[in-house]
Amino acid sequence: MMDILSEVAVTINVNGRPIKATVSPEESLLDFLRYRAGVTDVKCGCNKGDCGTCTVILEDKAVKSCLVLAAQVDGKRVLTLQGFEEDALMQALQKSFATHGAVQCGFCTPGMLLTARNFLEHNPKPERTEIKEAISGNLCRCTGYKKIVDAVAAVVDNETGEGA
Ligand code: FES
Ligand code: FES
């Protein structure tokens, strides 16, 4: 009767809401979020850890959710972009991304914003090279990165980006 490959009951707190589900041992946190929790602001790009579009905040740490098993996250807290709607730092970043033209197709943007916010929370006054390094795990096929780095740097400098 005992089967090590059998499904696992989990409760994962997603953006402040506990979601209960029974997951297979190989189900990723990314699939859990998109298909069970209905949280589609987290995007699936490569599904193998290369692009960073699936970035979420797991217990205060930015992780690539395609590389994390849902079963490992039982009892833990996950935040996606939706979880930061009232957050002043995230609002400043979103505004700065818009004013600096750092959003084009927008596919990388949720992951990029979460990575940038988590980085600034732990390092509020970084050098430009540190910003570049911090976002290096998040790929963008549109912007060439300069506008993204400009947008994050403007928040560090307390600028809105207008006229910058
Ligand atoms: S979808 Fe997870 S890193 Fe690309
Ligand atoms: S804005 Fe299109 S992938 Fe970054």
PDB file of C-alpha atoms and ligand atoms in Angstrom:
ATOM      1  CA  MET A   1       0.000   0.000   0.000  1.00  0.00           C
ATOM      2  CA  MET A   2       2.850   2.411   0.774  1.00  0.00           C
ATOM      3  CA  ASP A   3       4.132   3.875  -2.468  1.00  0.00           C
ATOM      4  CA  ILE A   4       7.069   6.269  -2.370  1.00  0.00           C
ATOM      5  CA  LEU A   5       5.869   7.796  -5.647  1.00  0.00           C
ATOM      6  CA  SER A   6       2.393   8.513  -4.336  1.00  0.00           C
ATOM      7  CA  GLU A   7       0.959  11.992  -4.189  1.00  0.00           C
ATOM      8  CA  VAL A   8       1.699  14.399  -1.356  1.00  0.00           C
ATOM      9  CA  ALA A   9      -0.756  16.704   0.425  1.00  0.00           C
ATOM     10  CA  VAL A  10       0.574  20.247   0.699  1.00  0.00           C
ATOM     11  CA  THR A  11      -0.599  23.618   1.914  1.00  0.00           C
ATOM     12  CA  ILE A  12       1.303  26.518   0.380  1.00  0.00           C
ATOM     13  CA  ASN A  13       0.650  30.113   1.312  1.00  0.00           C
ATOM     14  CA  VAL A  14       0.477  32.000  -1.986  1.00  0.00           C
ATOM     15  CA  ASN A  15       0.288  35.784  -1.758  1.00  0.00           C
ATOM     16  CA  GLY A  16      -1.252  35.488   1.718  1.00  0.00           C
ATOM     17  CA  ARG A  17      -3.773  32.797   0.734  1.00  0.00           C
ATOM     18  CA  PRO A  18      -3.302  29.185   1.882  1.00  0.00           C
ATOM     19  CA  ILE A  19      -3.759  26.800  -1.062  1.00  0.00           C
ATOM     20  CA  LYS A  20      -4.267  23.114  -0.279  1.00  0.00           C
ATOM     21  CA  ALA A  21      -3.635  20.488  -2.937  1.00  0.00           C
ATOM     22  CA  THR A  22      -2.417  16.978  -3.502  1.00  0.00           C
ATOM     23  CA  VAL A  23       0.629  17.076  -5.746  1.00  0.00           C
ATOM     24  CA  SER A  24       2.741  14.496  -7.487  1.00  0.00           C
ATOM     25  CA  PRO A  25       6.361  14.265  -6.303  1.00  0.00           C
ATOM     26  CA  GLU A  26       7.631  15.767  -9.560  1.00  0.00           C
ATOM     27  CA  GLU A  27       5.227  18.716  -9.765  1.00  0.00           C
ATOM     28  CA  SER A  28       7.111  22.008  -9.853  1.00  0.00           C
ATOM     29  CA  LEU A  29       6.226  25.031  -7.775  1.00  0.00           C
ATOM     30  CA  LEU A  30       5.783  26.878 -11.079  1.00  0.00           C
ATOM     31  CA  ASP A  31       3.057  24.467 -12.224  1.00  0.00           C
ATOM     32  CA  PHE A  32       1.468  24.550  -8.771  1.00  0.00           C
ATOM     33  CA  LEU A  33       1.260  28.340  -8.909  1.00  0.00           C
ATOM     34  CA  ARG A  34      -0.058  28.601 -12.455  1.00  0.00           C
ATOM     35  CA  TYR A  35      -2.398  25.617 -12.632  1.00  0.00           C
ATOM     36  CA  ARG A  36      -3.562  25.065  -9.056  1.00  0.00           C
ATOM     37  CA  ALA A  37      -3.320  28.505  -7.457  1.00  0.00           C
ATOM     38  CA  GLY A  38      -4.318  30.317 -10.696  1.00  0.00           C
ATOM     39  CA  VAL A  39      -1.453  32.773 -10.325  1.00  0.00           C
ATOM     40  CA  THR A  40      -0.509  33.532 -13.913  1.00  0.00           C
ATOM     41  CA  ASP A  41       1.705  36.565 -13.322  1.00  0.00           C
ATOM     42  CA  VAL A  42       4.484  34.031 -12.808  1.00  0.00           C
ATOM     43  CA  LYS A  43       5.624  33.080 -16.322  1.00  0.00           C
ATOM     44  CA  CYS A  44       7.063  29.911 -17.780  1.00  0.00           C
ATOM     45  CA  GLY A  45       9.926  30.589 -20.183  1.00  0.00           C
ATOM     46  CA  CYS A  46      12.456  27.765 -20.421  1.00  0.00           C
ATOM     47  CA  ASN A  47      11.179  25.479 -17.611  1.00  0.00           C
ATOM     48  CA  LYS A  48      14.776  24.476 -16.883  1.00  0.00           C
ATOM     49  CA  GLY A  49      16.283  27.210 -14.746  1.00  0.00           C
ATOM     50  CA  ASP A  50      17.863  29.347 -17.452  1.00  0.00           C
ATOM     51  CA  CYS A  51      15.617  32.391 -18.011  1.00  0.00           C
ATOM     52  CA  GLY A  52      14.304  33.623 -14.647  1.00  0.00           C
ATOM     53  CA  THR A  53      10.788  34.428 -15.906  1.00  0.00           C
ATOM     54  CA  CYS A  54       9.380  32.074 -13.253  1.00  0.00           C
ATOM     55  CA  THR A  55      11.063  33.903 -10.353  1.00  0.00           C
ATOM     56  CA  VAL A  56       9.084  34.066  -7.094  1.00  0.00           C
ATOM     57  CA  ILE A  57       9.932  34.983  -3.514  1.00  0.00           C
ATOM     58  CA  LEU A  58      10.037  31.885  -1.353  1.00  0.00           C
ATOM     59  CA  GLU A  59      10.347  32.738   2.329  1.00  0.00           C
ATOM     60  CA  ASP A  60      12.221  35.982   1.540  1.00  0.00           C
ATOM     61  CA  LYS A  61      14.485  34.508  -1.114  1.00  0.00           C
ATOM     62  CA  ALA A  62      14.184  34.926  -4.892  1.00  0.00           C
ATOM     63  CA  VAL A  63      14.026  31.470  -6.502  1.00  0.00           C
ATOM     64  CA  LYS A  64      13.297  30.042  -9.924  1.00  0.00           C
ATOM     65  CA  SER A  65      10.048  28.234  -9.305  1.00  0.00           C
ATOM     66  CA  CYS A  66      10.548  25.778 -12.185  1.00  0.00           C
ATOM     67  CA  LEU A  67      13.494  24.328 -10.246  1.00  0.00           C
ATOM     68  CA  VAL A  68      11.612  23.897  -6.945  1.00  0.00           C
ATOM     69  CA  LEU A  69       9.266  21.013  -6.200  1.00  0.00           C
ATOM     70  CA  ALA A  70       5.846  21.927  -4.848  1.00  0.00           C
ATOM     71  CA  ALA A  71       6.204  19.154  -2.271  1.00  0.00           C
ATOM     72  CA  GLN A  72       9.301  20.912  -0.865  1.00  0.00           C
ATOM     73  CA  VAL A  73       7.312  24.071  -0.237  1.00  0.00           C
ATOM     74  CA  ASP A  74       4.675  22.569   2.034  1.00  0.00           C
ATOM     75  CA  GLY A  75       3.907  25.005   4.864  1.00  0.00           C
ATOM     76  CA  LYS A  76       5.936  27.831   3.326  1.00  0.00           C
ATOM     77  CA  ARG A  77       5.161  31.318   2.008  1.00  0.00           C
ATOM     78  CA  VAL A  78       5.419  32.258  -1.648  1.00  0.00           C
ATOM     79  CA  LEU A  79       4.996  35.731  -3.098  1.00  0.00           C
ATOM     80  CA  THR A  80       4.524  36.547  -6.771  1.00  0.00           C
ATOM     81  CA  LEU A  81       4.138  40.017  -8.260  1.00  0.00           C
ATOM     82  CA  GLN A  82       0.477  40.054  -7.147  1.00  0.00           C
ATOM     83  CA  GLY A  83       1.685  39.831  -3.550  1.00  0.00           C
ATOM     84  CA  PHE A  84       3.411  43.224  -3.844  1.00  0.00           C
ATOM     85  CA  GLU A  85       0.484  45.365  -4.981  1.00  0.00           C
ATOM     86  CA  GLU A  86       0.652  47.534  -1.843  1.00  0.00           C
ATOM     87  CA  ASP A  87       4.437  47.569  -1.624  1.00  0.00           C
ATOM     88  CA  ALA A  88       6.057  51.000  -2.005  1.00  0.00           C
ATOM     89  CA  LEU A  89       9.398  49.705  -3.280  1.00  0.00           C
ATOM     90  CA  MET A  90       7.695  47.551  -5.903  1.00  0.00           C
ATOM     91  CA  GLN A  91       5.505  50.468  -6.947  1.00  0.00           C
ATOM     92  CA  ALA A  92       8.612  52.628  -7.360  1.00  0.00           C
ATOM     93  CA  LEU A  93      10.272  49.954  -9.485  1.00  0.00           C
ATOM     94  CA  GLN A  94       7.200  49.474 -11.672  1.00  0.00           C
ATOM     95  CA  LYS A  95       6.923  53.208 -12.261  1.00  0.00           C
ATOM     96  CA  SER A  96      10.617  53.451 -13.043  1.00  0.00           C
ATOM     97  CA  PHE A  97      10.458  50.504 -15.470  1.00  0.00           C
ATOM     98  CA  ALA A  98       7.626  52.264 -17.278  1.00  0.00           C
ATOM     99  CA  THR A  99       9.309  55.674 -17.463  1.00  0.00           C
ATOM    100  CA  HIS A 100      12.643  54.200 -18.598  1.00  0.00           C
ATOM    101  CA  GLY A 101      11.137  51.991 -21.304  1.00  0.00           C
ATOM    102  CA  ALA A 102      12.315  48.852 -19.485  1.00  0.00           C
ATOM    103  CA  VAL A 103       9.117  46.995 -20.384  1.00  0.00           C
ATOM    104  CA  GLN A 104       8.696  45.983 -24.004  1.00  0.00           C
ATOM    105  CA  CYS A 105       6.955  42.636 -24.561  1.00  0.00           C
ATOM    106  CA  GLY A 106       6.754  42.374 -20.768  1.00  0.00           C
ATOM    107  CA  PHE A 107       7.379  38.636 -20.584  1.00  0.00           C
ATOM    108  CA  CYS A 108      10.475  38.952 -18.406  1.00  0.00           C
ATOM    109  CA  THR A 109       9.075  41.826 -16.355  1.00  0.00           C
ATOM    110  CA  PRO A 110       7.411  40.072 -13.378  1.00  0.00           C
ATOM    111  CA  GLY A 111      10.517  37.990 -12.723  1.00  0.00           C
ATOM    112  CA  MET A 112      12.800  40.953 -13.304  1.00  0.00           C
ATOM    113  CA  LEU A 113      10.826  43.132 -10.861  1.00  0.00           C
ATOM    114  CA  LEU A 114      10.816  40.460  -8.172  1.00  0.00           C
ATOM    115  CA  THR A 115      14.544  39.874  -8.546  1.00  0.00           C
ATOM    116  CA  ALA A 116      15.252  43.615  -8.454  1.00  0.00           C
ATOM    117  CA  ARG A 117      13.039  44.241  -5.434  1.00  0.00           C
ATOM    118  CA  ASN A 118      14.500  41.368  -3.467  1.00  0.00           C
ATOM    119  CA  PHE A 119      17.996  42.569  -4.311  1.00  0.00           C
ATOM    120  CA  LEU A 120      17.297  46.171  -3.259  1.00  0.00           C
ATOM    121  CA  GLU A 121      15.694  45.018  -0.027  1.00  0.00           C
ATOM    122  CA  HIS A 122      18.985  43.424   0.938  1.00  0.00           C
ATOM    123  CA  ASN A 123      21.283  45.954  -0.738  1.00  0.00           C
ATOM    124  CA  PRO A 124      19.519  49.341  -0.942  1.00  0.00           C
ATOM    125  CA  LYS A 125      22.474  51.348  -2.322  1.00  0.00           C
ATOM    126  CA  PRO A 126      24.177  49.135  -4.908  1.00  0.00           C
ATOM    127  CA  GLU A 127      26.621  50.148  -7.584  1.00  0.00           C
ATOM    128  CA  ARG A 128      25.464  49.801 -11.183  1.00  0.00           C
ATOM    129  CA  THR A 129      27.700  46.758 -11.637  1.00  0.00           C
ATOM    130  CA  GLU A 130      26.003  45.096  -8.672  1.00  0.00           C
ATOM    131  CA  ILE A 131      22.581  45.728 -10.240  1.00  0.00           C
ATOM    132  CA  LYS A 132      23.777  44.109 -13.451  1.00  0.00           C
ATOM    133  CA  GLU A 133      25.061  41.123 -11.539  1.00  0.00           C
ATOM    134  CA  ALA A 134      21.848  40.844  -9.508  1.00  0.00           C
ATOM    135  CA  ILE A 135      19.652  40.586 -12.607  1.00  0.00           C
ATOM    136  CA  SER A 136      22.060  38.405 -14.564  1.00  0.00           C
ATOM    137  CA  GLY A 137      19.908  35.313 -13.988  1.00  0.00           C
ATOM    138  CA  ASN A 138      16.897  36.977 -15.600  1.00  0.00           C
ATOM    139  CA  LEU A 139      16.990  37.004 -19.387  1.00  0.00           C
ATOM    140  CA  CYS A 140      15.321  39.681 -21.514  1.00  0.00           C
ATOM    141  CA  ARG A 141      15.082  39.250 -25.280  1.00  0.00           C
ATOM    142  CA  CYS A 142      13.851  42.813 -25.935  1.00  0.00           C
ATOM    143  CA  THR A 143      15.509  45.614 -24.039  1.00  0.00           C
ATOM    144  CA  GLY A 144      19.257  45.004 -24.182  1.00  0.00           C
ATOM    145  CA  TYR A 145      19.214  45.375 -20.370  1.00  0.00           C
ATOM    146  CA  LYS A 146      20.437  48.995 -20.281  1.00  0.00           C
ATOM    147  CA  LYS A 147      16.943  50.368 -19.723  1.00  0.00           C
ATOM    148  CA  ILE A 148      16.282  47.824 -17.002  1.00  0.00           C
ATOM    149  CA  VAL A 149      19.509  48.701 -15.207  1.00  0.00           C
ATOM    150  CA  ASP A 150      18.696  52.418 -15.663  1.00  0.00           C
ATOM    151  CA  ALA A 151      15.257  51.846 -14.133  1.00  0.00           C
ATOM    152  CA  VAL A 152      16.612  50.058 -11.075  1.00  0.00           C
ATOM    153  CA  ALA A 153      19.426  52.598 -10.660  1.00  0.00           C
ATOM    154  CA  ALA A 154      16.879  55.454 -10.748  1.00  0.00           C
ATOM    155  CA  VAL A 155      15.010  53.884  -7.828  1.00  0.00           C
ATOM    156  CA  VAL A 156      18.290  53.590  -5.946  1.00  0.00           C
ATOM    157  CA  ASP A 157      18.867  57.294  -6.628  1.00  0.00           C
ATOM    158  CA  ASN A 158      15.267  58.129  -5.627  1.00  0.00           C
ATOM    159  CA  GLU A 159      14.463  59.419  -9.087  1.00  0.00           C
ATOM    160  CA  THR A 160      11.166  58.850 -10.833  1.00  0.00           C
ATOM    161  CA  GLY A 161      12.948  58.503 -14.119  1.00  0.00           C
ATOM    162  CA  GLU A 162      11.051  61.319 -15.786  1.00  0.00           C
ATOM    163  CA  GLY A 163      13.427  63.315 -17.945  1.00  0.00           C
ATOM    164  CA  ALA A 164      16.359  61.134 -16.888  1.00  0.00           C
TER     165      ALA A 164
HETATM  166  S1  FES B   1      11.009  29.088 -16.586  1.00  0.00           S
HETATM  167 FE1  FES B   1      12.151  28.869 -14.760  1.00  0.00          FE
HETATM  168  S2  FES B   1      14.113  29.685 -15.246  1.00  0.00           S
HETATM  169 FE2  FES B   1      13.040  29.698 -17.137  1.00  0.00          FE
HETATM  170  S1  FES B   2      10.725  43.018 -22.213  1.00  0.00           S
HETATM  171 FE1  FES B   2      10.468  41.341 -23.586  1.00  0.00          FE
HETATM  172  S2  FES B   2      11.654  39.751 -22.686  1.00  0.00           S
HETATM  173 FE2  FES B   2      12.100  41.487 -21.502  1.00  0.00          FE
END
